[in-house]
JSON list of C-alpha atoms in Angstrom, two decimals:
[
{"chain": "A", "resi": 1, "resn": "UNK", "atom": "CA", "xyz": [6.84, 4.47, 3.39]},
{"chain": "A", "resi": 2, "resn": "UNK", "atom": "CA", "xyz": [5.94, 4.97, 6.97]},
{"chain": "A", "resi": 3, "resn": "UNK", "atom": "CA", "xyz": [4.74, 3.17, 9.71]},
{"chain": "A", "resi": 4, "resn": "UNK", "atom": "CA", "xyz": [0.78, 2.96, 10.21]},
{"chain": "A", "resi": 5, "resn": "UNK", "atom": "CA", "xyz": [-1.32, 4.36, 13.23]},
{"chain": "A", "resi": 6, "resn": "UNK", "atom": "CA", "xyz": [-3.95, 2.21, 14.49]},
{"chain": "A", "resi": 7, "resn": "UNK", "atom": "CA", "xyz": [-6.05, 1.87, 17.83]},
{"chain": "A", "resi": 8, "resn": "UNK", "atom": "CA", "xyz": [-6.01, -0.92, 19.84]},
{"chain": "A", "resi": 9, "resn": "UNK", "atom": "CA", "xyz": [-8.51, -3.10, 20.61]},
{"chain": "A", "resi": 10, "resn": "UNK", "atom": "CA", "xyz": [-7.99, -3.36, 23.81]},
{"chain": "A", "resi": 11, "resn": "UNK", "atom": "CA", "xyz": [-6.61, 0.09, 25.26]},
{"chain": "A", "resi": 12, "resn": "UNK", "atom": "CA", "xyz": [-6.79, 3.71, 23.99]},
{"chain": "A", "resi": 13, "resn": "UNK", "atom": "CA", "xyz": [-2.86, 3.97, 23.30]},
{"chain": "A", "resi": 14, "resn": "UNK", "atom": "CA", "xyz": [-2.07, 4.40, 19.68]},
{"chain": "A", "resi": 15, "resn": "UNK", "atom": "CA", "xyz": [-0.26, 0.70, 18.51]},
{"chain": "A", "resi": 16, "resn": "UNK", "atom": "CA", "xyz": [2.73, 1.26, 15.02]},
{"chain": "A", "resi": 17, "resn": "UNK", "atom": "CA", "xyz": [2.28, -1.32, 12.56]},
{"chain": "A", "resi": 18, "resn": "UNK", "atom": "CA", "xyz": [4.17, -1.81, 9.13]},
{"chain": "A", "resi": 19, "resn": "UNK", "atom": "CA", "xyz": [2.78, -0.65, 6.26]},
{"chain": "A", "resi": 20, "resn": "UNK", "atom": "CA", "xyz": [0.53, -3.80, 4.74]},
{"chain": "A", "resi": 21, "resn": "UNK", "atom": "CA", "xyz": [2.36, -5.94, 1.73]},
{"chain": "A", "resi": 22, "resn": "UNK", "atom": "CA", "xyz": [0.39, -7.08, -1.50]},
{"chain": "A", "resi": 23, "resn": "UNK", "atom": "CA", "xyz": [2.11, -10.98, -0.43]},
{"chain": "A", "resi": 24, "resn": "UNK", "atom": "CA", "xyz": [0.48, -10.01, 2.86]},
{"chain": "A", "resi": 25, "resn": "UNK", "atom": "CA", "xyz": [-3.07, -8.68, 1.56]},
{"chain": "A", "resi": 26, "resn": "UNK", "atom": "CA", "xyz": [-2.86, -11.85, -1.92]},
{"chain": "A", "resi": 27, "resn": "UNK", "atom": "CA", "xyz": [-3.26, -13.81, 1.51]},
{"chain": "A", "resi": 28, "resn": "UNK", "atom": "CA", "xyz": [-5.58, -12.75, 3.12]},
{"chain": "A", "resi": 29, "resn": "UNK", "atom": "CA", "xyz": [-7.43, -12.11, -0.78]},
{"chain": "A", "resi": 30, "resn": "UNK", "atom": "CA", "xyz": [-7.15, -16.60, -0.63]},
{"chain": "A", "resi": 31, "resn": "UNK", "atom": "CA", "xyz": [-8.82, -16.93, 2.74]},
{"chain": "A", "resi": 32, "resn": "UNK", "atom": "CA", "xyz": [-11.87, -14.27, 1.72]},
{"chain": "A", "resi": 33, "resn": "UNK", "atom": "CA", "xyz": [-11.96, -16.80, -1.41]},
{"chain": "A", "resi": 34, "resn": "UNK", "atom": "CA", "xyz": [-12.17, -20.50, 0.43]},
{"chain": "A", "resi": 35, "resn": "UNK", "atom": "CA", "xyz": [-14.68, -18.90, 3.20]},
{"chain": "A", "resi": 36, "resn": "UNK", "atom": "CA", "xyz": [-16.97, -17.68, 0.63]},
{"chain": "A", "resi": 37, "resn": "UNK", "atom": "CA", "xyz": [-16.05, -21.07, -0.86]},
{"chain": "A", "resi": 38, "resn": "UNK", "atom": "CA", "xyz": [-17.66, -22.34, 1.80]},
{"chain": "A", "resi": 39, "resn": "UNK", "atom": "CA", "xyz": [-20.01, -20.32, 1.99]},
{"chain": "A", "resi": 40, "resn": "UNK", "atom": "CA", "xyz": [-21.19, -21.47, -1.17]},
{"chain": "A", "resi": 41, "resn": "UNK", "atom": "CA", "xyz": [-20.25, -25.18, -1.43]},
{"chain": "A", "resi": 42, "resn": "UNK", "atom": "CA", "xyz": [-24.14, -26.52, -1.63]},
{"chain": "A", "resi": 43, "resn": "UNK", "atom": "CA", "xyz": [-25.07, -27.20, 2.08]},
{"chain": "A", "resi": 44, "resn": "UNK", "atom": "CA", "xyz": [-28.22, -25.40, 2.28]},
{"chain": "A", "resi": 45, "resn": "UNK", "atom": "CA", "xyz": [-28.71, -24.90, 5.66]},
{"chain": "A", "resi": 46, "resn": "UNK", "atom": "CA", "xyz": [-26.82, -22.43, 7.81]},
{"chain": "A", "resi": 47, "resn": "UNK", "atom": "CA", "xyz": [-25.03, -23.58, 10.15]},
{"chain": "A", "resi": 48, "resn": "UNK", "atom": "CA", "xyz": [-23.86, -21.83, 13.79]},
{"chain": "A", "resi": 49, "resn": "UNK", "atom": "CA", "xyz": [-20.38, -22.58, 11.47]},
{"chain": "A", "resi": 50, "resn": "UNK", "atom": "CA", "xyz": [-22.07, -20.69, 8.43]},
{"chain": "A", "resi": 51, "resn": "UNK", "atom": "CA", "xyz": [-22.50, -17.55, 10.57]},
{"chain": "A", "resi": 52, "resn": "UNK", "atom": "CA", "xyz": [-19.25, -17.14, 11.89]},
{"chain": "A", "resi": 53, "resn": "UNK", "atom": "CA", "xyz": [-17.52, -18.34, 9.09]},
{"chain": "A", "resi": 54, "resn": "UNK", "atom": "CA", "xyz": [-19.91, -15.79, 6.69]},
{"chain": "A", "resi": 55, "resn": "UNK", "atom": "CA", "xyz": [-18.33, -12.75, 9.79]},
{"chain": "A", "resi": 56, "resn": "UNK", "atom": "CA", "xyz": [-14.83, -13.68, 10.04]},
{"chain": "A", "resi": 57, "resn": "UNK", "atom": "CA", "xyz": [-15.25, -13.24, 5.79]},
{"chain": "A", "resi": 58, "resn": "UNK", "atom": "CA", "xyz": [-17.33, -9.52, 6.32]},
{"chain": "A", "resi": 59, "resn": "UNK", "atom": "CA", "xyz": [-13.97, -8.78, 8.70]},
{"chain": "A", "resi": 60, "resn": "UNK", "atom": "CA", "xyz": [-11.77, -9.87, 6.34]},
{"chain": "A", "resi": 61, "resn": "UNK", "atom": "CA", "xyz": [-12.62, -7.78, 3.62]},
{"chain": "A", "resi": 62, "resn": "UNK", "atom": "CA", "xyz": [-12.62, -4.72, 6.05]},
{"chain": "A", "resi": 63, "resn": "UNK", "atom": "CA", "xyz": [-9.42, -5.08, 6.75]},
{"chain": "A", "resi": 64, "resn": "UNK", "atom": "CA", "xyz": [-8.31, -5.78, 3.41]},
{"chain": "A", "resi": 65, "resn": "UNK", "atom": "CA", "xyz": [-10.41, -2.53, 1.94]},
{"chain": "A", "resi": 66, "resn": "UNK", "atom": "CA", "xyz": [-9.02, -0.47, 4.50]},
{"chain": "A", "resi": 67, "resn": "UNK", "atom": "CA", "xyz": [-4.81, -2.80, 3.68]},
{"chain": "A", "resi": 68, "resn": "UNK", "atom": "CA", "xyz": [-5.54, -2.14, -0.40]},
{"chain": "A", "resi": 69, "resn": "UNK", "atom": "CA", "xyz": [-6.42, 2.17, 0.22]},
{"chain": "A", "resi": 70, "resn": "UNK", "atom": "CA", "xyz": [-3.30, 2.12, 2.49]},
{"chain": "A", "resi": 71, "resn": "UNK", "atom": "CA", "xyz": [-1.12, 0.41, -0.26]},
{"chain": "A", "resi": 72, "resn": "UNK", "atom": "CA", "xyz": [-2.63, 2.50, -3.12]},
{"chain": "A", "resi": 73, "resn": "UNK", "atom": "CA", "xyz": [-1.60, 6.11, -0.20]},
{"chain": "A", "resi": 74, "resn": "UNK", "atom": "CA", "xyz": [1.60, 4.42, -0.61]},
{"chain": "A", "resi": 75, "resn": "UNK", "atom": "CA", "xyz": [2.10, 3.66, -4.00]},
{"chain": "A", "resi": 76, "resn": "UNK", "atom": "CA", "xyz": [1.08, 7.22, -5.12]},
{"chain": "A", "resi": 77, "resn": "UNK", "atom": "CA", "xyz": [2.92, 8.85, -2.57]},
{"chain": "A", "resi": 78, "resn": "UNK", "atom": "CA", "xyz": [6.11, 6.90, -3.95]},
{"chain": "A", "resi": 79, "resn": "UNK", "atom": "CA", "xyz": [5.34, 8.54, -7.71]},
{"chain": "A", "resi": 80, "resn": "UNK", "atom": "CA", "xyz": [4.78, 11.66, -6.65]},
{"chain": "A", "resi": 81, "resn": "UNK", "atom": "CA", "xyz": [8.42, 11.25, -4.70]},
{"chain": "A", "resi": 82, "resn": "UNK", "atom": "CA", "xyz": [9.90, 9.72, -7.34]},
{"chain": "A", "resi": 83, "resn": "UNK", "atom": "CA", "xyz": [8.69, 12.44, -10.16]},
{"chain": "A", "resi": 84, "resn": "UNK", "atom": "CA", "xyz": [10.03, 15.27, -7.63]},
{"chain": "A", "resi": 85, "resn": "UNK", "atom": "CA", "xyz": [13.18, 13.86, -7.59]},
{"chain": "A", "resi": 86, "resn": "UNK", "atom": "CA", "xyz": [13.57, 13.70, -10.36]},
{"chain": "A", "resi": 87, "resn": "UNK", "atom": "CA", "xyz": [12.66, 17.52, -11.36]},
{"chain": "A", "resi": 88, "resn": "UNK", "atom": "CA", "xyz": [15.52, 18.02, -9.27]},
{"chain": "A", "resi": 89, "resn": "UNK", "atom": "CA", "xyz": [17.45, 16.06, -10.94]},
{"chain": "A", "resi": 90, "resn": "UNK", "atom": "CA", "xyz": [16.75, 17.69, -13.58]},
{"chain": "A", "resi": 91, "resn": "UNK", "atom": "CA", "xyz": [17.46, 20.98, -12.53]},
{"chain": "A", "resi": 92, "resn": "UNK", "atom": "CA", "xyz": [20.74, 20.12, -11.22]},
{"chain": "A", "resi": 93, "resn": "UNK", "atom": "CA", "xyz": [21.24, 18.63, -14.36]},
{"chain": "A", "resi": 94, "resn": "UNK", "atom": "CA", "xyz": [20.46, 21.96, -16.27]},
{"chain": "A", "resi": 95, "resn": "UNK", "atom": "CA", "xyz": [23.13, 23.78, -13.33]},
{"chain": "A", "resi": 96, "resn": "UNK", "atom": "CA", "xyz": [26.23, 21.34, -15.16]},
{"chain": "A", "resi": 97, "resn": "UNK", "atom": "CA", "xyz": [25.06, 22.08, -18.15]},
{"chain": "A", "resi": 98, "resn": "UNK", "atom": "CA", "xyz": [25.26, 25.74, -17.44]},
{"chain": "A", "resi": 99, "resn": "UNK", "atom": "CA", "xyz": [28.04, 25.69, -16.58]},
{"chain": "A", "resi": 100, "resn": "UNK", "atom": "CA", "xyz": [29.73, 24.12, -18.97]},
{"chain": "A", "resi": 101, "resn": "UNK", "atom": "CA", "xyz": [29.17, 26.37, -21.21]},
{"chain": "A", "resi": 102, "resn": "UNK", "atom": "CA", "xyz": [30.40, 28.46, -19.63]},
{"chain": "A", "resi": 103, "resn": "UNK", "atom": "CA", "xyz": [34.26, 26.99, -18.59]},
{"chain": "A", "resi": 104, "resn": "UNK", "atom": "CA", "xyz": [33.82, 26.01, -22.63]},
{"chain": "A", "resi": 105, "resn": "UNK", "atom": "CA", "xyz": [33.22, 29.10, -23.67]},
{"chain": "A", "resi": 106, "resn": "UNK", "atom": "CA", "xyz": [35.76, 30.86, -21.36]},
{"chain": "A", "resi": 107, "resn": "UNK", "atom": "CA", "xyz": [38.20, 28.07, -23.20]},
{"chain": "A", "resi": 108, "resn": "UNK", "atom": "CA", "xyz": [37.31, 28.21, -26.95]},
{"chain": "A", "resi": 109, "resn": "UNK", "atom": "CA", "xyz": [36.16, 24.77, -27.90]}
]
């Protein structure tokens, strides 16, 4: 799995960031849940802090959607790579079995 290139907010250069882990995404999910609970805690009046919490939650949700997509893409890539490696191993094994059959035939077994 490769590092992800993401545009930096402060410059036009690209920053290299490692791909997200499931633990990081789960931790962010918990932060989102805490914010949603805070927003729906029964305090009926909208306050400045609730607007800030809502905006933060929206940002966290957008980031997590992107991170989930990266993890899913990486997972699919790993599955495809494993299938390809298994296919190559099967080809190699078939070649060895053919060579063994020839050697056994020559030996008379």
